[in-house]
Amino acid sequence: MKYIILLFLLFISSSTLYGQTANTTLDNIPEETVHIHTNTSLCFAGEYLYYKFYCVSSESLLHSTLSKVGYVDLINEEKEIIFQHKLTLTEGTGFSEFFIPADLPSGNYKLIGYTNWMRNFGPATFYKQDITILNPYLGDQNVFLKDDQIKDTLNIFNSTSNKKNKPNNIINLKIDKNVYKQREKVNLEVTAIPGTKLAGTYSISVRRITTLDNGIDTITSLITNRNNHKRPSSYSFLPESRGEFLSGNIEQEKNSAQKLMISFPGENNIFHVASTNSKGDFNIPLSARNNNEDMYIRPFSSNGNFEKISIRNNQNIDYGIVNFNSFLINKKMKNLIVERSIHNQIENAYFDSKPDSIIQTKALPPFYSGERTQYILDEYKRFSTLKETFVEILKLVSIGKDSKGKTIFKIIPKLPLLDSGISSLVLLDGAYIHDHERLLNLPSKSIEKITIARDQYLYGSYSFQGIMDIRTFEGDSYKNYLDNNTQSFKNDQFRIIKKYYREDYSGNKKEQKKHIPDFRNQLAWIPEIAETENIFDLNFYTSDITGDYEISIQGISSTGVPIQVTKRFNVE
């Protein structure tokens, strides 16, 4: 807990940190190490790559509570980014998936995992795993063919499954038998070996295995790959212990520090004020509740001298030296490739009958605290415009002029507070509105509710006398009321949390689904299992595909022990 206190002291001044920072406080923050458990290292177009992100303290291997944001990138051999995922981490873990599109070419790829804090210690500390993508729908497979193509054996080099790391097993896997029929229930029991406990966080993959599969990285490699590097002399990247950092620059004619009003409109909207340095650079920690699609930035000054605002988040990631796996195909693999491709096409054709479910996030209370007065306009006589509504209904708000003669909305402060003369914060569907006069003609019939908060609020280094939060029925009316100095950006959203589909043939469901083909290679992917007892069990169903299958469990115990256990069974 010591470094959490140190971080709090550091973040008090975080909005003024630009570029590299030399700080003895940061020297006391532990280094982090990442491992990613994937369901496979070989994906076909039309399949999902599932993964679980584990972030631990390099010294203790306990789940890291430092970073609340994790990053997962997939790059090709030219280091071009195929995807960049941003994960919300809870106790050091997060999970997501990537659907391999039909236009992604066959090739050798690299999955890379890291946190913002890890970037200070260099790309050698990043987690890297080989991923092979095979796209039989695109004719060019030359990436998997060598000059000496007269090969009749399977060639896989640098297979990650061959790493010699002995698992630190504290758990046993038990299934009710070793051979199952198609569409039969498999009962899996996970128990702790005598003298140990199951307490920890785990992920489970159940998947068909063939000679095509390379195997996946073992989590026990954390023991040999843990990062323990020399501390940098300065730090360019702060740990994202409250949420992600937003970094950027605003071009300006004159060098001077400015204040930027940053809003993320939407249901769970947030608002920030960033202070720039004299060169226009800014760097602020965002609220962990931020996951809205759009971001708007408006310089508070209205002198018209501002030009382009640029965002720097996750630009020019240095991946360092990246060595790619070599995967070769030959004629003997043809039948397996054709079979799997046909199965994928059939499965995708029936996708609607086997959907994942999105875990809905709860609507959060407003980002501002304090006493609030809410006006539901359907409960009042509606007037034509917002201006008339002020006069007849909103007795806590007045319309005035600032020192430059511009129209401003002024919220009457609560006693014993006096009118400080500072402006009020006005939001329309969560977006910051700088020019209040534009809102005077907002049609009253479009407004659902208006919330008034009368306290004084400090954001960054700027104070507001109260908040006026206007919500319309459309939810995006702000787009018509932003001024020309407000710039819009697409926000890199966090990955949505899902509950992944698991087939169920219990009761009469097997009969009901007999007309639906079941060609799942992935029988189950359960990324989030947290146990404190000595035993837990779960079940899943086999598909119509016969062959060998493997149950793979990876995780970290509550005492910092990496766990990897596998068990195989057959479907006939």
Coordinates of N, CA and C in Angstrom, one line a residue, residues 306-474:
F306 N -6.1 29.7 -31.7 CA -5.8 28.3 -31.5 C -5.9 27.6 -32.8
E307 N -5.0 26.6 -33.0 CA -5.1 25.8 -34.3 C -5.4 24.4 -33.9
K308 N -4.6 23.5 -34.5 CA -4.9 22.1 -34.4 C -4.6 21.5 -33.0
I309 N -5.5 20.6 -32.5 CA -5.2 19.9 -31.3 C -4.9 18.4 -31.7
S310 N -3.9 17.9 -31.2 CA -3.5 16.5 -31.6 C -3.4 15.6 -30.3
I311 N -3.8 14.4 -30.4 CA -3.8 13.4 -29.3 C -2.7 12.4 -29.6
R312 N -1.9 12.1 -28.5 CA -0.7 11.3 -28.7 C -0.9 9.9 -28.1
N313 N -2.0 9.6 -27.6 CA -2.1 8.3 -26.9 C -1.7 7.1 -27.7
N314 N -0.8 6.3 -27.2 CA -0.4 5.0 -27.9 C 0.0 5.2 -29.3
Q315 N 0.6 6.4 -29.6 CA 1.2 6.6 -30.9 C 2.7 6.1 -30.9
N316 N 3.1 5.5 -32.0 CA 4.5 5.2 -32.1 C 5.0 4.3 -31.0
I317 N 4.3 3.2 -30.7 CA 4.7 2.2 -29.7 C 6.0 1.6 -30.2
D318 N 7.0 1.6 -29.4 CA 8.3 0.9 -29.7 C 8.2 -0.6 -29.3
Y319 N 8.1 -1.5 -30.2 CA 8.0 -2.9 -29.9 C 9.4 -3.5 -29.9
G320 N 10.5 -2.8 -30.2 CA 11.8 -3.3 -30.1 C 12.0 -4.4 -31.2
I321 N 13.0 -5.3 -30.9 CA 13.3 -6.4 -31.8 C 12.2 -7.4 -31.7
V322 N 11.5 -7.8 -32.8 CA 10.5 -8.8 -32.7 C 10.8 -9.9 -33.7
N323 N 11.1 -11.1 -33.2 CA 11.3 -12.3 -34.0 C 10.0 -13.1 -34.2
F324 N 9.7 -13.4 -35.4 CA 8.5 -14.1 -35.7 C 8.7 -15.6 -35.9
N325 N 7.7 -16.3 -35.5 CA 7.7 -17.8 -35.7 C 7.7 -18.1 -37.2
S326 N 8.2 -19.3 -37.6 CA 8.1 -19.7 -39.0 C 7.2 -20.9 -39.0
F327 N 6.1 -20.8 -39.8 CA 5.1 -21.9 -39.9 C 5.0 -22.3 -41.3
L328 N 5.2 -23.6 -41.6 CA 5.1 -24.0 -43.0 C 3.9 -25.0 -43.2
I329 N 3.3 -24.9 -44.4 CA 2.3 -25.8 -44.7 C 2.7 -26.7 -45.8
N330 N 2.1 -27.9 -45.9 CA 2.4 -28.9 -46.9 C 1.2 -29.6 -47.4
K331 N 1.3 -30.5 -48.3 CA 0.2 -31.2 -48.9 C -0.6 -32.0 -47.9
K332 N 0.2 -32.6 -46.9 CA -0.5 -33.4 -46.0 C -1.5 -32.7 -45.1
M333 N -1.4 -31.4 -45.0 CA -2.2 -30.6 -44.2 C -3.5 -30.2 -44.9
K334 N -3.6 -30.5 -46.2 CA -4.8 -30.0 -47.0 C -6.1 -30.4 -46.4
N335 N -6.3 -31.7 -46.1 CA -7.6 -32.1 -45.6 C -8.0 -31.4 -44.3
L336 N -7.0 -31.3 -43.4 CA -7.3 -30.6 -42.1 C -7.7 -29.1 -42.4
I337 N -7.1 -28.5 -43.3 CA -7.4 -27.1 -43.6 C -8.7 -26.9 -44.2
V338 N -9.0 -27.8 -45.2 CA -10.3 -27.7 -45.9 C -11.5 -28.0 -44.9
E339 N -11.3 -29.1 -44.1 CA -12.3 -29.5 -43.1 C -12.6 -28.3 -42.1
R340 N -11.5 -27.8 -41.6 CA -11.7 -26.7 -40.6 C -12.3 -25.5 -41.2
S341 N -12.0 -25.2 -42.4 CA -12.6 -24.0 -43.1 C -14.1 -24.2 -43.3
I342 N -14.5 -25.4 -43.7 CA -15.9 -25.7 -43.9 C -16.6 -25.6 -42.6
H343 N -16.1 -26.1 -41.6 CA -16.7 -26.0 -40.2 C -16.9 -24.6 -39.8
N344 N -15.9 -23.8 -40.0 CA -16.0 -22.3 -39.7 C -17.1 -21.6 -40.4
Q345 N -17.2 -21.9 -41.7 CA -18.3 -21.3 -42.5 C -19.7 -21.7 -42.0
I346 N -19.8 -22.9 -41.6 CA -21.1 -23.4 -41.1 C -21.4 -22.8 -39.8
E347 N -20.4 -22.7 -38.9 CA -20.6 -22.1 -37.6 C -21.0 -20.7 -37.7
N348 N -20.3 -19.9 -38.6 CA -20.6 -18.5 -38.8 C -22.0 -18.3 -39.4
A349 N -22.5 -19.3 -40.2 CA -23.8 -19.1 -40.8 C -24.9 -19.3 -39.7
Y350 N -24.6 -20.0 -38.6 CA -25.5 -20.1 -37.5 C -25.2 -19.3 -36.3
F351 N -24.4 -18.2 -36.5 CA -23.9 -17.4 -35.4 C -25.1 -16.8 -34.6
D352 N -26.2 -16.4 -35.2 CA -27.3 -15.8 -34.5 C -27.9 -16.7 -33.5
S353 N -27.7 -18.1 -33.7 CA -28.3 -19.0 -32.7 C -27.4 -19.3 -31.6
K354 N -26.2 -18.8 -31.6 CA -25.2 -19.1 -30.6 C -24.4 -17.8 -30.2
P355 N -25.2 -16.8 -29.8 CA -24.6 -15.5 -29.6 C -23.9 -15.4 -28.2
D356 N -22.8 -14.6 -28.1 CA -22.3 -14.2 -26.8 C -23.2 -13.1 -26.3
S357 N -23.1 -12.9 -25.0 CA -24.0 -11.8 -24.4 C -23.1 -10.8 -23.8
I358 N -23.4 -9.5 -24.0 CA -22.7 -8.4 -23.4 C -23.1 -8.2 -22.0
I359 N -22.2 -8.1 -21.1 CA -22.5 -7.8 -19.7 C -22.7 -6.3 -19.6
Q360 N -24.0 -5.9 -19.4 CA -24.3 -4.5 -19.4 C -23.7 -3.8 -18.2
T361 N -23.2 -2.6 -18.4 CA -22.6 -1.8 -17.4 C -23.8 -1.0 -16.8
K362 N -23.7 -0.8 -15.5 CA -24.8 0.0 -14.8 C -24.6 1.5 -15.1
A363 N -25.8 2.1 -15.2 CA -25.8 3.6 -15.4 C -25.2 4.2 -14.1
L364 N -24.2 5.0 -14.3 CA -23.5 5.6 -13.1 C -24.2 6.9 -12.7
P365 N -24.1 7.3 -11.5 CA -24.5 8.6 -11.1 C -23.7 9.7 -11.8
P366 N -24.2 11.0 -11.8 CA -23.4 12.0 -12.4 C -22.0 12.1 -11.8
F367 N -21.0 12.5 -12.7 CA -19.6 12.6 -12.2 C -19.5 13.7 -11.1
Y368 N -20.4 14.6 -11.0 CA -20.4 15.7 -10.0 C -21.2 15.3 -8.8
S369 N -20.7 15.6 -7.7 CA -21.3 15.3 -6.4 C -22.2 16.4 -5.9
G370 N -22.7 16.3 -4.7 CA -23.4 17.4 -4.0 C -24.9 17.3 -4.3
E371 N -25.6 18.2 -3.7 CA -27.0 18.3 -3.8 C -27.4 18.7 -5.2
R372 N -28.5 18.1 -5.7 CA -28.9 18.4 -7.1 C -30.4 18.6 -7.1
T373 N -30.9 19.5 -7.9 CA -32.3 19.7 -8.2 C -32.6 19.3 -9.6
Q374 N -33.5 18.4 -9.8 CA -33.8 17.9 -11.2 C -35.2 18.4 -11.6
Y375 N -35.3 18.9 -12.8 CA -36.5 19.3 -13.4 C -36.9 18.3 -14.6
I376 N -37.9 17.5 -14.4 CA -38.4 16.7 -15.5 C -39.5 17.5 -16.3
L377 N -39.2 18.0 -17.5 CA -40.0 19.0 -18.1 C -41.4 18.5 -18.5
D378 N -41.6 17.2 -18.6 CA -42.9 16.7 -18.8 C -43.9 17.0 -17.6
E379 N -43.3 17.3 -16.5 CA -44.1 17.6 -15.3 C -44.5 19.0 -15.2
Y380 N -44.0 19.8 -16.2 CA -44.3 21.3 -16.2 C -45.0 21.6 -17.5
K381 N -45.5 22.8 -17.5 CA -46.0 23.4 -18.8 C -44.8 23.7 -19.7
R382 N -44.8 23.2 -20.9 CA -43.7 23.4 -21.8 C -43.8 24.7 -22.5
F383 N -42.7 25.4 -22.6 CA -42.6 26.6 -23.3 C -41.8 26.4 -24.6
S384 N -41.8 27.4 -25.4 CA -41.2 27.2 -26.8 C -39.7 26.9 -26.7
T385 N -39.0 27.7 -25.9 CA -37.5 27.7 -26.0 C -36.9 27.5 -24.6
L386 N -35.6 27.3 -24.5 CA -35.0 27.2 -23.2 C -35.0 28.5 -22.5
K387 N -34.9 29.6 -23.2 CA -34.9 30.9 -22.6 C -36.2 31.2 -21.9
E388 N -37.3 30.8 -22.4 CA -38.6 31.0 -21.7 C -38.7 30.0 -20.5
T389 N -38.1 28.8 -20.7 CA -38.1 27.9 -19.6 C -37.3 28.4 -18.4
F390 N -36.2 29.2 -18.6 CA -35.5 29.8 -17.6 C -36.4 30.7 -16.8
V391 N -37.1 31.5 -17.4 CA -38.0 32.6 -16.8 C -39.1 31.9 -16.0
E392 N -39.7 30.9 -16.5 CA -40.9 30.4 -15.9 C -40.7 29.2 -14.9
I393 N -39.6 28.4 -15.1 CA -39.4 27.2 -14.3 C -38.1 27.2 -13.6
L394 N -37.0 27.6 -14.2 CA -35.7 27.4 -13.6 C -35.3 28.6 -12.8
K395 N -35.9 28.7 -11.6 CA -35.7 29.8 -10.7 C -34.3 29.9 -10.1
L396 N -33.5 28.8 -10.2 CA -32.2 28.8 -9.6 C -31.1 29.2 -10.6
V397 N -31.5 29.6 -11.9 CA -30.6 30.0 -12.9 C -31.0 31.3 -13.5
S398 N -30.0 32.2 -13.7 CA -30.3 33.5 -14.3 C -29.5 33.6 -15.6
I399 N -29.9 34.5 -16.4 CA -29.1 34.8 -17.7 C -28.5 36.2 -17.5
G400 N -27.2 36.2 -17.6 CA -26.5 37.5 -17.4 C -25.4 37.7 -18.5
K401 N -24.5 38.6 -18.3 CA -23.4 39.0 -19.2 C -22.1 38.9 -18.4
D402 N -21.1 38.5 -19.1 CA -19.8 38.5 -18.5 C -19.1 39.8 -18.8
S403 N -17.8 39.9 -18.4 CA -17.1 41.2 -18.5 C -16.9 41.7 -20.0
K404 N -17.0 40.7 -20.9 CA -16.9 41.0 -22.3 C -18.2 41.2 -23.0
G405 N -19.3 41.1 -22.2 CA -20.6 41.3 -22.8 C -21.2 40.1 -23.4
K406 N -20.7 38.9 -23.2 CA -21.2 37.7 -23.7 C -22.2 37.1 -22.8
T407 N -23.3 36.5 -23.3 CA -24.3 35.9 -22.5 C -23.8 34.7 -21.8
I408 N -24.1 34.6 -20.5 CA -23.7 33.4 -19.7 C -24.9 33.0 -18.8
F409 N -24.9 31.7 -18.5 CA -25.9 31.2 -17.5 C -25.2 31.3 -16.1
K410 N -25.9 31.8 -15.2 CA -25.4 31.9 -13.8 C -26.3 31.2 -12.8
I411 N -25.7 30.2 -12.1 CA -26.5 29.4 -11.2 C -26.4 30.1 -9.8
I412 N -27.5 30.3 -9.2 CA -27.5 30.9 -7.9 C -26.9 30.0 -6.8
P413 N -25.8 30.4 -6.1 CA -25.2 29.6 -5.2 C -26.1 29.3 -3.9
K414 N -25.8 28.3 -3.2 CA -26.5 28.0 -2.0 C -25.9 28.9 -0.9
L415 N -26.8 29.3 0.0 CA -26.3 30.0 1.2 C -25.5 29.1 2.1
P416 N -24.4 29.6 2.7 CA -24.0 31.0 2.8 C -23.0 31.4 1.7
L417 N -22.9 30.6 0.6 CA -22.0 31.0 -0.5 C -22.6 32.3 -1.2
L418 N -21.7 33.1 -1.6 CA -22.1 34.3 -2.3 C -21.7 34.2 -3.8
D419 N -22.3 35.0 -4.6 CA -22.0 34.9 -6.1 C -20.6 35.3 -6.3
S420 N -19.8 34.4 -6.8 CA -18.4 34.6 -6.9 C -18.0 35.3 -8.2
G421 N -19.0 35.4 -9.1 CA -18.7 36.0 -10.4 C -18.2 35.1 -11.5
I422 N -17.8 33.8 -11.0 CA -17.2 32.9 -12.0 C -18.4 32.2 -12.8
S423 N -18.1 31.7 -13.9 CA -19.1 31.1 -14.8 C -19.5 29.7 -14.3
S424 N -20.7 29.3 -14.8 CA -21.2 28.0 -14.4 C -20.8 27.0 -15.6
L425 N -20.7 25.7 -15.2 CA -20.4 24.7 -16.2 C -21.8 24.3 -16.8
V426 N -21.9 24.4 -18.1 CA -23.1 24.0 -18.8 C -22.8 22.8 -19.7
L427 N -23.6 21.8 -19.6 CA -23.5 20.5 -20.3 C -24.8 20.2 -21.1
L428 N -24.6 19.9 -22.3 CA -25.8 19.4 -23.1 C -25.6 18.0 -23.6
D429 N -26.3 17.1 -23.0 CA -26.1 15.7 -23.3 C -24.7 15.2 -22.9
G430 N -24.1 15.9 -21.9 CA -22.8 15.5 -21.5 C -21.7 16.3 -22.1
A431 N -21.9 17.1 -23.2 CA -20.9 17.8 -23.9 C -20.8 19.2 -23.3
Y432 N -19.6 19.7 -23.2 CA -19.3 21.1 -22.7 C -19.7 22.1 -23.7
I433 N -20.6 23.0 -23.3 CA -21.1 24.1 -24.2 C -20.4 25.4 -23.7
H434 N -19.6 26.0 -24.6 CA -18.9 27.2 -24.2 C -19.7 28.4 -24.5
D435 N -20.4 28.4 -25.6 CA -21.2 29.6 -26.0 C -22.6 29.4 -25.5
H436 N -23.0 30.0 -24.3 CA -24.3 29.7 -23.7 C -25.4 30.3 -24.6
E437 N -25.1 31.4 -25.3 CA -26.1 32.1 -26.0 C -26.7 31.2 -27.1
R438 N -25.9 30.2 -27.6 CA -26.4 29.3 -28.6 C -27.6 28.5 -28.1
L439 N -27.6 28.3 -26.8 CA -28.7 27.4 -26.2 C -30.0 28.1 -26.0
L440 N -30.0 29.4 -26.1 CA -31.3 30.1 -25.7 C -32.4 29.7 -26.6
N441 N -32.1 29.3 -27.9 CA -33.2 28.9 -28.8 C -33.4 27.4 -28.9
L442 N -32.7 26.6 -27.9 CA -32.9 25.2 -27.9 C -34.4 24.9 -27.6
P443 N -35.1 24.1 -28.5 CA -36.5 23.9 -28.4 C -36.8 23.1 -27.0
S444 N -37.7 23.7 -26.3 CA -38.1 23.1 -25.0 C -38.6 21.6 -25.2
K445 N -39.3 21.4 -26.3 CA -39.9 20.1 -26.5 C -38.9 19.0 -26.7
S446 N -37.6 19.3 -27.0 CA -36.5 18.4 -27.1 C -35.9 18.0 -25.8
I447 N -36.2 18.7 -24.8 CA -35.5 18.5 -23.5 C -36.3 17.5 -22.6
E448 N -35.5 16.5 -22.1 CA -36.1 15.6 -21.2 C -36.1 16.1 -19.8
K449 N -34.9 16.5 -19.4 CA -34.7 16.9 -18.0 C -33.5 17.9 -17.9
I450 N -33.5 18.7 -16.8 CA -32.4 19.6 -16.5 C -32.1 19.4 -15.0
T451 N -30.8 19.2 -14.8 CA -30.3 19.0 -13.4 C -29.4 20.2 -13.1
I452 N -29.7 20.8 -11.9 CA -29.0 21.9 -11.4 C -28.2 21.5 -10.1
A453 N -26.9 21.8 -10.1 CA -26.1 21.6 -8.9 C -25.5 22.9 -8.5
R454 N -25.7 23.3 -7.3 CA -25.4 24.7 -6.9 C -24.1 24.9 -6.1
D455 N -23.3 23.8 -5.9 CA -22.0 23.9 -5.2 C -21.0 24.5 -6.2
Q456 N -19.8 24.9 -5.6 CA -18.7 25.3 -6.4 C -17.9 24.0 -6.7
Y457 N -17.4 23.9 -8.0 CA -16.7 22.7 -8.4 C -15.4 23.1 -9.0
L458 N -14.4 22.3 -8.5 CA -13.0 22.5 -9.0 C -12.6 21.3 -9.9
Y459 N -12.3 21.6 -11.2 CA -11.8 20.6 -12.1 C -10.4 21.1 -12.6
G460 N -9.4 20.2 -12.4 CA -8.1 20.7 -12.7 C -7.8 21.8 -11.8
S461 N -7.5 23.0 -12.4 CA -7.2 24.2 -11.7 C -8.3 25.3 -12.0
Y462 N -9.5 24.8 -12.4 CA -10.5 25.8 -12.8 C -11.8 25.5 -12.0
S463 N -12.4 26.7 -11.5 CA -13.6 26.6 -10.7 C -14.8 27.0 -11.5
F464 N -15.9 26.3 -11.2 CA -17.2 26.7 -11.7 C -18.2 26.9 -10.6
Q465 N -19.0 27.9 -10.8 CA -20.1 28.1 -9.9 C -21.3 27.4 -10.3
G466 N -21.4 26.1 -9.9 CA -22.5 25.3 -10.2 C -22.5 24.6 -11.5
I467 N -23.4 23.7 -11.7 CA -23.4 22.9 -13.0 C -24.9 22.8 -13.5
M468 N -25.0 23.1 -14.7 CA -26.4 22.9 -15.4 C -26.2 21.8 -16.4
D469 N -26.9 20.7 -16.2 CA -26.8 19.5 -16.9 C -28.1 19.3 -17.7
I470 N -28.1 19.5 -19.0 CA -29.3 19.4 -19.8 C -29.3 18.1 -20.6
R471 N -30.4 17.3 -20.5 CA -30.5 16.1 -21.2 C -31.7 16.1 -22.2
T472 N -31.4 15.8 -23.5 CA -32.5 15.8 -24.4 C -33.0 14.4 -24.7
F473 N -34.1 14.2 -25.4 CA -34.6 12.9 -25.7 C -33.7 12.2 -26.7
E474 N -33.2 13.0 -27.6 CA -32.3 12.4 -28.7 C -31.0 11.9 -28.1

